[in-house]
């Protein structure tokens, strides 16, 4: 079965599953809500912090924006991960083995869907938040840097969770990874590279470099991040395929 037919066959099924599950519907729209909250709540909160504690928060706006950047693919990956767990519990994945759909075609679909979903949401959410001015080129590069987090997140949940309840617990525990970019931002170079083992660091670093106008270093960080994501995805793909 061709890739186009795989998308045509599975796309409506996934859309129907999202529509019937209130949790999944909420997760899809949650990043956009975060963007709205960041846009309207961050400046007044920053003003209050400066008046109360004498701390200027505005120089840290790139950190806030990078948080939104990495949170979006995490949410998209959660949606797809939960759908994979549902399909495994319902026996759908086993049933697919006897269909004309090739395992590789199904896997490409499952990896591509969360990336496309997160990219579409990111391209809307980042300008919506608007805390840091970003051009179209920088927005596309930042989106590309963060998008692989979605299949990484989805495959991790599907590979290591026994059921949807356990997957939800894992997803909450993985939220601690958001502290990686925070630690890197606060420490700065050269100690920030210690957080390079945390996948969320790389797209955040790309965004910070683009915001600072350091495009050459941003390209290097993009290449390093994509390579690292590939190393992490490979064992997850093998485990999921089994």
Steps between C-alpha positions, in 0.01 A plus 500: 500500500639841401575770756215714364252215548629439853433863591161488332403181683623587848452877507118495538525227766743704710289813458194312621691366801610851597147634464349235728764535775463823705855469637656480155291791374615710793867412447483605132376850585699543821814647330289770335353586839853522639588744223204722584580492872867579433409796281260666741620383843880513472549881460279593799659226709847617397408857599379386839819298562716799408307732731490249784847346481693733270560217251475576128334195343496625141854377419370151585216511246697274258496233773122530531461473123729198480287334769196546278699376199589165658170456685306489173663186351487338841122549501468371142712198588280434801190491278657252258651295782164460669343404168765233451430364847127491425559318172729250670243432774225459240711264287503739206877482459490122475219519246710730280752220453259311274408801287677612179654786702876454536658539844731767362209696354316488830811606688563794265141609558532468877824698504385759251157575648617641837772702325250658260249560779756666728647705214158634401419598858846651559479720191184653647585494870842671494381816316185489713708524819710775343728563797807496274493631142588221259515505122345235273835333430595476866151373582529221242845398622388498864196293407720252314732475800214421739279278281695172554417520870144395410575150359768455766244567771231287331726198449634519855147486643401216265820302562517517878139539618292192569173691464355850468497560876869421523561713192336796670722450805808485276395817319473687829839370612660607172392855574812528715699513175374856457748596770782417256466820295447700821823369649689561176368857475592584858848346488599617153814386317698289545305319773176506305635222277453263791129520418564382144394152607149637553330496156305819573824696528579491128192671352509752786864575421421545130231753591731692735774520239260619231362762737858620562566515124761223511376311195816296439500363854125442472559285191762300689264450794223396259725238341615374840146482634362313198788254517439442870128449440586240237716309749218504755227406252678196356476272810144618563400412143654153540322442831167623362537287187538188712 
